[in-house]
Short mmCIF file of C-alpha atoms in Angstrom, two decimals:
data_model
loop_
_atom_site.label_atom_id
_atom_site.label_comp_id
_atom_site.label_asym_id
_atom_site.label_seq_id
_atom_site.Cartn_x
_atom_site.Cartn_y
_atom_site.Cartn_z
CA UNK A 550 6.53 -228.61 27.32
CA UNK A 551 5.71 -226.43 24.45
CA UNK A 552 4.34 -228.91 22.87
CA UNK A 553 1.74 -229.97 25.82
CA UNK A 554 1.03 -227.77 28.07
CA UNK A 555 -1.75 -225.83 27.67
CA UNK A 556 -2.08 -223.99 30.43
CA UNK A 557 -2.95 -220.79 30.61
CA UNK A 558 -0.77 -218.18 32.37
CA UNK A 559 -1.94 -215.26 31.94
CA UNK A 560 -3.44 -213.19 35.02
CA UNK A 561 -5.75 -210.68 33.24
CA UNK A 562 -6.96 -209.28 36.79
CA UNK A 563 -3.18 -208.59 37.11
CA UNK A 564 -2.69 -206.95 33.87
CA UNK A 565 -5.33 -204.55 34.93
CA UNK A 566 -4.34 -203.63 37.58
CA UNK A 567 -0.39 -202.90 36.76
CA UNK A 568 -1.90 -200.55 33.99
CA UNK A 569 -3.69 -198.99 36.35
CA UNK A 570 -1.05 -198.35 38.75
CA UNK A 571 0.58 -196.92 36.06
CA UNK A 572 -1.56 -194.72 34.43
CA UNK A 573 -4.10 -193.90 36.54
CA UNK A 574 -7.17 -192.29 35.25
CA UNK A 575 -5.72 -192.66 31.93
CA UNK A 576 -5.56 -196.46 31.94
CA UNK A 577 -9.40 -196.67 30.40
CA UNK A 578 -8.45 -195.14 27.01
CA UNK A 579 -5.70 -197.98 26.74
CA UNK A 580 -7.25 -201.08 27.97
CA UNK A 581 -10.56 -200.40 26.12
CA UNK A 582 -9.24 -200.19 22.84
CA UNK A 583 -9.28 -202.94 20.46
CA UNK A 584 -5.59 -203.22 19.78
CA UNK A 585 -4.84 -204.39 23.60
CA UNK A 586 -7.30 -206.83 23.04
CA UNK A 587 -4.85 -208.68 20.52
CA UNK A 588 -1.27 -207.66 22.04
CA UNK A 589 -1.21 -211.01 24.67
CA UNK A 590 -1.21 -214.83 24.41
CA UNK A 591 -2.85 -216.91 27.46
CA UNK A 592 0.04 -218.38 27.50
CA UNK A 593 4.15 -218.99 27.86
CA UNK A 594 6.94 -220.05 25.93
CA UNK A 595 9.34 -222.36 27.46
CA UNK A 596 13.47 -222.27 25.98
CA UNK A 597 16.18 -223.70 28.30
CA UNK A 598 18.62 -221.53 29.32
CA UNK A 599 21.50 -222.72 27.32
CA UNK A 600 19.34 -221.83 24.28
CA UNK A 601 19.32 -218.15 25.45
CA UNK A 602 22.71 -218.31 26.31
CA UNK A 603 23.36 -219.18 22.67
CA UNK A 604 21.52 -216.20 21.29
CA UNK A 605 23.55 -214.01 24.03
CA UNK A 606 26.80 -215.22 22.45
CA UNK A 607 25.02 -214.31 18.70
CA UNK A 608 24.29 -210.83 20.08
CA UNK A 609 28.16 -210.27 21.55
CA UNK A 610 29.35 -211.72 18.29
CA UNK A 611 27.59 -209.05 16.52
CA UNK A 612 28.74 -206.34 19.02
CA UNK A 613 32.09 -207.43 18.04
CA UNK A 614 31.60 -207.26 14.26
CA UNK A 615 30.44 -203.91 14.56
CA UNK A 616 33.70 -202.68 16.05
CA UNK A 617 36.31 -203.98 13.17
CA UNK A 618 37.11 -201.20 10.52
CA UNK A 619 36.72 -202.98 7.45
CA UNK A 620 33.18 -203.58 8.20
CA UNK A 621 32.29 -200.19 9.11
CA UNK A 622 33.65 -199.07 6.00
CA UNK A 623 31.97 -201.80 3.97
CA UNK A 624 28.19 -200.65 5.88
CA UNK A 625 28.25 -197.51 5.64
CA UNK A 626 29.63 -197.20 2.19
CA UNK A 627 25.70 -198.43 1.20
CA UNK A 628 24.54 -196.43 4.13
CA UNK A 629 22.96 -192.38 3.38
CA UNK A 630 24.55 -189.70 4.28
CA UNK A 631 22.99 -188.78 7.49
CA UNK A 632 24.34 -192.09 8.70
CA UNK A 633 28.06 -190.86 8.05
CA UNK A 634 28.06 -189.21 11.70
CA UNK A 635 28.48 -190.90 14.46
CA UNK A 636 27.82 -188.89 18.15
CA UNK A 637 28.51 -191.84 20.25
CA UNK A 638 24.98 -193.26 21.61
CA UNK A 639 24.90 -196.76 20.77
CA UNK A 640 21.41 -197.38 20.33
CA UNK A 641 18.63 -198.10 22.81
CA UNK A 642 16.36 -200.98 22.72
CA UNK A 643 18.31 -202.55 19.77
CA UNK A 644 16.15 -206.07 18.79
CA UNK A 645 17.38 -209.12 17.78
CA UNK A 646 14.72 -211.79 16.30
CA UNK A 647 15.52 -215.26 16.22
CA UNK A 648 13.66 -218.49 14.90
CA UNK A 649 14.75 -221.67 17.44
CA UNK A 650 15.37 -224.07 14.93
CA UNK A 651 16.20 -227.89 15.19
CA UNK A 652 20.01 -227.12 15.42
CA UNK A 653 19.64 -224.18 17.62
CA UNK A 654 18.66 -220.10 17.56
CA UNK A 655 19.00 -218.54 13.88
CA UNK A 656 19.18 -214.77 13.97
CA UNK A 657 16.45 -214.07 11.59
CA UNK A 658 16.32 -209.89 11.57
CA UNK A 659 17.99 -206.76 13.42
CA UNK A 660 16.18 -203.84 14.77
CA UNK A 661 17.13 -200.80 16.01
CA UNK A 662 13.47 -199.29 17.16
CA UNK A 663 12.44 -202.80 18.49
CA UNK A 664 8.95 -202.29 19.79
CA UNK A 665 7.34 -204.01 22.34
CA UNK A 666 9.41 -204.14 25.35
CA UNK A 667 7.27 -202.33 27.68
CA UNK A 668 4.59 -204.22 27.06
CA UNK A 669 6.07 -207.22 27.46
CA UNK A 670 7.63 -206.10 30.68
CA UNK A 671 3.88 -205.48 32.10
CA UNK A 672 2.98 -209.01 30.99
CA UNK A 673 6.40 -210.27 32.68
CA UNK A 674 4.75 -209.02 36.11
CA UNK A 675 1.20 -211.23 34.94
CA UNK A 676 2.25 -214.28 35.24
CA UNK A 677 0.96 -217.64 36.90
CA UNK A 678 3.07 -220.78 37.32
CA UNK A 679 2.30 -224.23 35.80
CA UNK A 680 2.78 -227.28 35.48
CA UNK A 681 5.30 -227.63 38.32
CA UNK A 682 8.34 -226.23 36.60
CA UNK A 683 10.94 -224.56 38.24
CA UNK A 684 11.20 -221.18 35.89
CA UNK A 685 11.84 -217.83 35.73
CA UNK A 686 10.81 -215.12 33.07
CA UNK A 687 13.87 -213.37 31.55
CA UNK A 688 14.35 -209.87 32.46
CA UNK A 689 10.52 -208.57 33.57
CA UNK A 690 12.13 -208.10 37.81
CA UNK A 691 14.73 -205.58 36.55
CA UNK A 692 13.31 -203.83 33.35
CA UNK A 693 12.54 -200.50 34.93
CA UNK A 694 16.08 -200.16 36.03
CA UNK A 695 17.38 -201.53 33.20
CA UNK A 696 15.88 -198.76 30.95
CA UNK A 697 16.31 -195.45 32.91
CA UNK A 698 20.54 -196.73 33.01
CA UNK A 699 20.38 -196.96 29.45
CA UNK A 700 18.58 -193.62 28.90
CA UNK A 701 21.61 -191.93 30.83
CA UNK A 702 23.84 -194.02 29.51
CA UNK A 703 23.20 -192.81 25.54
CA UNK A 704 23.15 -189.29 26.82
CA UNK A 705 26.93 -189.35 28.82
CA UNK A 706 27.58 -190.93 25.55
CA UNK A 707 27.02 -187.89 23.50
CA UNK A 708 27.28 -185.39 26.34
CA UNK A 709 29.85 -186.68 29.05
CA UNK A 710 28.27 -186.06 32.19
CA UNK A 711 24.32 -185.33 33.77
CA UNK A 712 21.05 -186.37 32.16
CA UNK A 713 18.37 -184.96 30.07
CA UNK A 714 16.01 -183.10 31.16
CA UNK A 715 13.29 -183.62 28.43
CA UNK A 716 12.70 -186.49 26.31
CA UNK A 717 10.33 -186.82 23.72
CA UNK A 718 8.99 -190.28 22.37
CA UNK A 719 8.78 -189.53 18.50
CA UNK A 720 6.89 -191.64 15.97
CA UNK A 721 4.60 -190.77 13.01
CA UNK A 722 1.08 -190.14 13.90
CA UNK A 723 1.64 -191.85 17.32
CA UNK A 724 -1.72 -191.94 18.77
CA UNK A 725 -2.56 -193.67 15.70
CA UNK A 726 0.22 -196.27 15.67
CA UNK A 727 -0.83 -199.95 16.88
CA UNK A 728 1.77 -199.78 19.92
CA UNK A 729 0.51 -196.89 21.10
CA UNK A 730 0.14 -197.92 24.98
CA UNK A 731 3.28 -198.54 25.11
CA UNK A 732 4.71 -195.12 24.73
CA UNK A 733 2.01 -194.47 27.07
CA UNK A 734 3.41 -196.97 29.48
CA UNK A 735 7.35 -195.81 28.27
CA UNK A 736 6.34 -192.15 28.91
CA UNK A 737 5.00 -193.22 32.47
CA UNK A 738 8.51 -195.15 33.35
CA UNK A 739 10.32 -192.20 32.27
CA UNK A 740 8.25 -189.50 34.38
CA UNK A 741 8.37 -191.64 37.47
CA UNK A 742 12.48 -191.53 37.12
CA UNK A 743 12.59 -187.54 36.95
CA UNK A 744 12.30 -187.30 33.29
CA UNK A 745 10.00 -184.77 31.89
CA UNK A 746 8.64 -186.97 28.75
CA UNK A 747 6.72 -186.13 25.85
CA UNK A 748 5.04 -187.94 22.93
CA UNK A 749 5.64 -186.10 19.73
CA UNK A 750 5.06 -186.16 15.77
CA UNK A 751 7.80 -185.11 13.62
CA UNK A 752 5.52 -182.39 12.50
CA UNK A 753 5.74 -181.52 16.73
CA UNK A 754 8.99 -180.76 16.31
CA UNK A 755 10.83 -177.10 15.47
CA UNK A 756 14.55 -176.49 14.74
CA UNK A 757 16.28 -173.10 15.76
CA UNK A 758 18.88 -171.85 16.88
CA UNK A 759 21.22 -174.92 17.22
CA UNK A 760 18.72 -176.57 19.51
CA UNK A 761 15.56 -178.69 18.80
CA UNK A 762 11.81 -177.75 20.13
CA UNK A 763 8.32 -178.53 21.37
CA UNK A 764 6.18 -175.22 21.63
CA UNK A 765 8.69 -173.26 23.73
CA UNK A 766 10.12 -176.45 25.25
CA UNK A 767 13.77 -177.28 24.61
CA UNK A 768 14.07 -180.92 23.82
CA UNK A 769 17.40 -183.09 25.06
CA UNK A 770 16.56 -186.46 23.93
CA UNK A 771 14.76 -188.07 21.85
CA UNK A 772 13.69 -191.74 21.93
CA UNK A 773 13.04 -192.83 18.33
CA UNK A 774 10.55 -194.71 16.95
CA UNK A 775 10.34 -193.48 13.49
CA UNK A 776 10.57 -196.19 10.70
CA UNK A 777 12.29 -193.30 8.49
CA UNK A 778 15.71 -194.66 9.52
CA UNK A 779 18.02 -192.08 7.95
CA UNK A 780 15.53 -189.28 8.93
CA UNK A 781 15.40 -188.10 5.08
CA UNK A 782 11.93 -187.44 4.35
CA UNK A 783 10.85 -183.79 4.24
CA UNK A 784 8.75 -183.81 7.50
CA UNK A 785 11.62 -185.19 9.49
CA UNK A 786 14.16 -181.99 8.60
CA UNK A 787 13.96 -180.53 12.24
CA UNK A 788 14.69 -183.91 13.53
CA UNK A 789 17.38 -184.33 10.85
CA UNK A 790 19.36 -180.68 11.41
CA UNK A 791 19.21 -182.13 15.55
CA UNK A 792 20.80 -185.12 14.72
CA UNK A 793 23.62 -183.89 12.31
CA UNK A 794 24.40 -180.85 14.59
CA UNK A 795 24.48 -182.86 17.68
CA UNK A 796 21.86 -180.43 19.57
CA UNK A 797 19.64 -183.35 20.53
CA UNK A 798 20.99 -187.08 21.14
CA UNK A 799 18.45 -189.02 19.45
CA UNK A 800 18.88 -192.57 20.41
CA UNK A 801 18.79 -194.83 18.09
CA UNK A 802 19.46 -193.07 15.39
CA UNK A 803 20.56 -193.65 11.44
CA UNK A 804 24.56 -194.35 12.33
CA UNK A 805 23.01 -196.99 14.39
CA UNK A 806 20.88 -198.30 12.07
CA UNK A 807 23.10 -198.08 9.22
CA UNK A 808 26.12 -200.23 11.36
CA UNK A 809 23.72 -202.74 12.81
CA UNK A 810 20.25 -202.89 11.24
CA UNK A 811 20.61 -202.50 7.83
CA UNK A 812 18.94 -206.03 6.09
CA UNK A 813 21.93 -205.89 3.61
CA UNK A 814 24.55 -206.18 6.66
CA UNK A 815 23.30 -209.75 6.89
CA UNK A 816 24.73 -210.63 3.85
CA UNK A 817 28.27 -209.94 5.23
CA UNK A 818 27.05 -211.18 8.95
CA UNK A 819 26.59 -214.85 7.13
CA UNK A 820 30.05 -214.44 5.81
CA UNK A 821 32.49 -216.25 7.71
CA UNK A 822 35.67 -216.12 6.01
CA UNK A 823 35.30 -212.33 5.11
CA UNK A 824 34.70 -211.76 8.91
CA UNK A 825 37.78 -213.39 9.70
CA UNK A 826 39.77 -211.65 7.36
CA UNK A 827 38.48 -208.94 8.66
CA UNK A 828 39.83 -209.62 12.06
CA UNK A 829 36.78 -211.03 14.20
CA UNK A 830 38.11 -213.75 16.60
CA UNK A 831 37.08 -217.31 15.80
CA UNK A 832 35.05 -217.91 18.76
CA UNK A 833 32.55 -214.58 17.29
CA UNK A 834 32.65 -216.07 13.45
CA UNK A 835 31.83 -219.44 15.36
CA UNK A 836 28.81 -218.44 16.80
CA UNK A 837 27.85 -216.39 13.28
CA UNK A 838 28.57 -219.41 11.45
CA UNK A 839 25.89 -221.77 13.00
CA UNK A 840 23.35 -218.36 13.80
CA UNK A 841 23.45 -216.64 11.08
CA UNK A 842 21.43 -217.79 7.95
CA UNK A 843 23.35 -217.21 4.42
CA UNK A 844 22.30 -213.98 2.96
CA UNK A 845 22.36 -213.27 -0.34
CA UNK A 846 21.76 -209.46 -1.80
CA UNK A 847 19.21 -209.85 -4.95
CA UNK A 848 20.54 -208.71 -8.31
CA UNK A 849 20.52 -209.71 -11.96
CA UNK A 850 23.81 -211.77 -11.66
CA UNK A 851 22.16 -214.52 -8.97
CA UNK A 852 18.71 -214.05 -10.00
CA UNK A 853 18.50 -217.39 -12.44
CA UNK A 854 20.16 -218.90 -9.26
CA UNK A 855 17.81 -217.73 -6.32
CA UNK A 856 14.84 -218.46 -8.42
CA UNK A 857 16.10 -222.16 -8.55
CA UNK A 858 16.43 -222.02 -4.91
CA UNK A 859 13.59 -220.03 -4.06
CA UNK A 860 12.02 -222.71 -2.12
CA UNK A 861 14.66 -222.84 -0.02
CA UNK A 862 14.90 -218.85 0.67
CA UNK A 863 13.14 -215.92 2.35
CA UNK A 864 12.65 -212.34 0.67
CA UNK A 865 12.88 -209.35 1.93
CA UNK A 866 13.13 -205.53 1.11
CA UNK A 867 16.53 -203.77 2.34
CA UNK A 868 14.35 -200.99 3.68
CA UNK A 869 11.64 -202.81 4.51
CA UNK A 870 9.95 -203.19 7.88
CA UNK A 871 7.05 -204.84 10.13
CA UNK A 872 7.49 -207.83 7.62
CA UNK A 873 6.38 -205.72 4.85
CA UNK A 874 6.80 -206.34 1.23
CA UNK A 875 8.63 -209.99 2.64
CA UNK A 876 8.03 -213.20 0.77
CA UNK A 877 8.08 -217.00 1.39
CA UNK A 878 10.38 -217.92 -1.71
CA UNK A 879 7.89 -221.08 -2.16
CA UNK A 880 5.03 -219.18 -2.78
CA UNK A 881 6.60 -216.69 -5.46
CA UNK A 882 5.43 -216.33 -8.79
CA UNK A 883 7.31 -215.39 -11.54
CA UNK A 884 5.68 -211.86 -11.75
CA UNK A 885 6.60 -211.19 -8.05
CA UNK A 886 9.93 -212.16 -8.62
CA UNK A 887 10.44 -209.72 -11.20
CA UNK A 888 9.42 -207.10 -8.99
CA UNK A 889 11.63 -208.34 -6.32
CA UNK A 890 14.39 -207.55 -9.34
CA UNK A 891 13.24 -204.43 -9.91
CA UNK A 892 13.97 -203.41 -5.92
CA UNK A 893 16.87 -203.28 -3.29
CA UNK A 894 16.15 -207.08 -1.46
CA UNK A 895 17.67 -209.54 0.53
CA UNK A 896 17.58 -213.59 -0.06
CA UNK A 897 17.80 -215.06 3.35
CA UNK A 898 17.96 -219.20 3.68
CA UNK A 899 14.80 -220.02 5.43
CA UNK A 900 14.45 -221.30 8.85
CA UNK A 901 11.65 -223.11 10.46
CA UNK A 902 10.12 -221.43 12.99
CA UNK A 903 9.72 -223.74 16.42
CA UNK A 904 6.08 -224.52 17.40
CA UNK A 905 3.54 -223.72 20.86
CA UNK A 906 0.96 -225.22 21.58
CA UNK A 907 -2.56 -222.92 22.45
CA UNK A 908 -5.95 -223.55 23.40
CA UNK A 909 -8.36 -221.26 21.54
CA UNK A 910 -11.66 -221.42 22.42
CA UNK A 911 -11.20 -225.16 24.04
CA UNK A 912 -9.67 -226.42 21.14
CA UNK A 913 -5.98 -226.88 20.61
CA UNK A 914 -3.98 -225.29 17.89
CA UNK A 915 -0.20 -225.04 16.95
CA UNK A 916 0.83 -221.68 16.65
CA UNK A 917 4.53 -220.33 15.20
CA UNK A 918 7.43 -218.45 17.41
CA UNK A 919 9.81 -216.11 17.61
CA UNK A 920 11.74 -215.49 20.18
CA UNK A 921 12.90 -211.66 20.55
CA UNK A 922 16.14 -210.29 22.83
CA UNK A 923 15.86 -206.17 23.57
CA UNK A 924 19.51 -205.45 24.44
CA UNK A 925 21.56 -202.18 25.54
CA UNK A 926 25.33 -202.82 23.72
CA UNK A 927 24.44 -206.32 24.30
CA UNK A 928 23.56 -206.83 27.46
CA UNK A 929 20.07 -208.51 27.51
CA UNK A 930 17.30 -206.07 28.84
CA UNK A 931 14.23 -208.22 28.29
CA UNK A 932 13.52 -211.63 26.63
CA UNK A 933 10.16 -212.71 24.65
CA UNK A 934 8.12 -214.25 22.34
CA UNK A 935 5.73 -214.15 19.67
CA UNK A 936 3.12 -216.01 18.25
CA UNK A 937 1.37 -216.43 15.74
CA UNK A 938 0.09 -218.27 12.31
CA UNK A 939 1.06 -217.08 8.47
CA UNK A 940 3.74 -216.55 7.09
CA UNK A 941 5.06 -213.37 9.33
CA UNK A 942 4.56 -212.34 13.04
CA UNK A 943 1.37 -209.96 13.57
CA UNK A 944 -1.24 -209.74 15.94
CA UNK A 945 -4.36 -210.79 14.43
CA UNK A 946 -4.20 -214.71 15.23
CA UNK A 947 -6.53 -215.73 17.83
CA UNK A 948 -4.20 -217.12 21.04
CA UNK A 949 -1.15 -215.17 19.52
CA UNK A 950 0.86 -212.37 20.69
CA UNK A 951 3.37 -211.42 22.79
CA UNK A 952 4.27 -214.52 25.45
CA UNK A 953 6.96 -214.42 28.24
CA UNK A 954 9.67 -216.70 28.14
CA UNK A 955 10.19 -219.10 31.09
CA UNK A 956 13.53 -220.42 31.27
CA UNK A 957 14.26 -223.81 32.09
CA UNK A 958 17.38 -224.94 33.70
CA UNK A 959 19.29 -227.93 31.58
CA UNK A 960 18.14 -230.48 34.11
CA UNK A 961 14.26 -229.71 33.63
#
C-alpha cells in the first residue's frame, strides 16, 4: 500500500479547527506562519502491526540494558559530570527512530527531547480513511492522557507524592525555534489538566535560595527541550544548580541522556556478546542483535578500516543533533574524513530507509521514511512517521513531513 496509494488523508478543515479549539484567539499566529505550512504530509504511512510490535520489543530491550550495572558504569564513565546524579525521573518523551528495512525495524538514533509529538497527536485527530483498509493510527485517541500520567509520574519519581504546580517548557530562544507551536499546543494540554505552564529561555530562569525561578514565580518542573544535554554552557547555570540540587525535577534531563541517548551508547547497544556478559537475557540481546546496526566509535586505530568501508557506513557526531554535522559514508571525501578524525563520531552500518509513495502537485514521487516511537519507560505514547528526500529527515521536501501511521492487522 505504500507503494500505491496515493490518497490523500489529510483533513486540513480539521486541522484548523483542532488548533483552534485549542488555542483560541491565539491559533492565527501559529497557523499563519510559514513553518506549519511544511510540518504535514497529505498523506499516511502504512506498517503492520507485527512490525511495531518488533520495535516495542527493541524499545523494552533497551529499557532492560539500561538497568544492568556494568553498563551504567561503562555510560557514564564517558558521560559529564552533571550526568553523575541521578534523582529518579526517567525521562519524558524519550524517541526512538527507526529505518523499516527489508529484514525488519533498525533502531537508527535515541532521543531524549524527541520533538514532535504534539503535533503529531493533532494530525492523529485529521485523518480520513482510504482505500478500504481496516486501520487504526497508533496512539493519537489516548495521547492527552497519556502525557499528563507521565508528567506526574516523573515528579512522584523525584518527589514521592502530589504534582507540580508550575511547569515551564524550556528551550533556547523558543519563539524562534521551528517547533514552536508545539509548545504552544504542549503548554495548552498542560493548562487544561491544572498545570500552571510557562514557556521559558534559559536566560528566563533565576536560581536562589535552593529553589529555581520565573520573575517571582517558583518553578516545580521543568519540561526540557534544550539541545545542551548536560546543561554546561554558561547561560544554563540556574538550570544546572536546579538540577544538581534537586530543587526542580527537570525531566529529561543529562542522567537520562547520558544512560540512554548518548550516540556512543550505540556502540555497546550493537554489542551482543558484551551485553550478555553483562547479564541481559537472551531474548533482549535477540531483539538488539537483528535491531541494532553495528556501531563503531571513530578513532585513529579503525580509521584505515572505516574509510575502506565507508560506503557501507553512516557518520555521525557523538554530540551531534537534528542530523547535524552527519554524513553518508559514500559521499565522503578524504578532507571530510579527516575532520571526522579530528572529532568525537560514531560509524553506524547504514540502513535503507523504506519508501512512500506522494502525489505532489499531480505528479507522483517516492519519498524516504522514518518511523518514530515517543515512549514513557517504554510504554509507547505515540507512533509516526516522517518523510522526506536527502540524505536526513527535515521539513523542506514538498509532500514530506510528519505522517500518521495506520496499522494494519497481519491479515490485510
Amino acid at each position: 500500500m505504500n507503494q500505491h496509494c496515493i490518497c490523500v488523508t489529510l483533513d486540513q478543515s480539521a486541522i484548523v479547527h483542532n488548533i483552534a479549539d485549542q488555542l483560541g484567539d491565539n491559533a492565527d499566529e501559529i497557523l499563519s506562519s510559514a513553518a506549519w505550512q511544511q510540518f504535514f504530509s497529505s498523506t499516511a504511512v502504512f506498517i503492520r502491526e507485527q512490525i511495531l510490535e518488533q520495535m516495542k520489543g527493541i524499545v523494552h530491550a533497551l529499557e532492560a540494558v539500561a538497568t544492568l550495572p556494568d553498563y551504567r558504569r561503562r555510560v557514564l564513565s564517558w558521560a559529564p559530570q552533571s550526568a553523575q546524579v541521578d534523582s529518579g525521573p526517567s525521562g519524558a518523551f524519550m524517541g526512538y527512530d527507526f529505518h523499516l528495512g527489508a529484514d525488519g525495524p533498525r533502531l537508527i538514533e535515541v532521543n531524549t527531547n524527541a520533538g514532535g509529538a504534539f503535533l503529531n497527536a493533532v494530525m492523529g485527530h485529521a485523518q480520513i480513511q482510504c482505500c478500504g483498509a481496516s486501520t487504526r493510527i497508533s496512539g493519537a485517541e489516548s495521547f492527552d492522557s497519556a502525557v499528563v500520567a507521565q508528567f506526574d509520574s516523573e515528579w512522584r519519581a523525584q518527589r514521592g507524592s502530589g504534582r507540580p504546580k508550575t511547569i515551564a517548557i524550556v528551550d533556547e530562544q523558543p519563539a524562534e525555534q521551528y517547533l514552536y507551536p508545539e509548545f504552544r499546543l504542549a503548554q495548552q494540554l498542560l493548562r487544561n489538566n491544572g498545570f500552571d505552564a510557562l514557556i521559558l529561555s534559559p536566560s528566563d530562569l533565576r536560581y536562589k535560595d535552593g529553589a529555581l525561578y520565573s520573575g517571582d514565580k517558583q518553578i516545580d518542573m521543568v519540561y526540557n527541550r534544550l539541545v545542551d544535554f548536560g546543561l554546561q554552557a554558561p547561560e544554563q547555570a540556574a538550570l544546572r544548580s536546579a538540577w544538581l540540587d534537586g530543587s526542580a525535577v527537570i525531566t529529561p534531563n543529562p542522567f537520562v541522556h547520558a544512560l540512554r541517548a548518548d550516540k556512543r551508547n550505540l556502540a555497546l547497544l550493537s554489542d551482543r556478546d558484551t551485553l550478555l556478559d553483562w547479564g541481559l537475557s537472551r531474548e533482549h540481546s535477540e531483539f538488539l542483535q537483528h535491531g541494532v546496526p553495528r556501531t563503531v566509535q571513530v578513532n585513529a586505530t579503525n580509521a584505515d578500516e572505516l574509510w575502506q568501508q565507508r560506503k557501507q557506513l553512516f557518520f555521525k557526531p557523538v554530540a551531534g543533533h537534528g542530523s547535524k554535522g552527519v554524513y553518508r559514508g559514500s559521499k565522503l571525501t578524504k578532507g571530510t574524513f579527516a575532520r571526522i578524525l579530528d572529532s568525537d563520531y560514531i560509524a553506524q552500518a547504514y540502513v535503507p530507509p523504506s519508501e512512500r509513495v506522494v502525489l505532489v502537485d499531480g505528479e507522483q514521487q517516492m519519498l524516504k521514511v522514518d518511523v518514530r516511537l515517543y515512549t514513557y519507560k517504554g510504554a509507547v505514547l505515540l507512533a509516526a512517521a516522517r518523510l522526506y528526500q536527502g540524505q536526513t529527515t527535515n521539513f523542506r521536501t514538498p509532500g514530506g513531513g510528519f505522517a500518521p501511521l495506520l496499522l494494519l492487522n497481519s491479515a490485510e
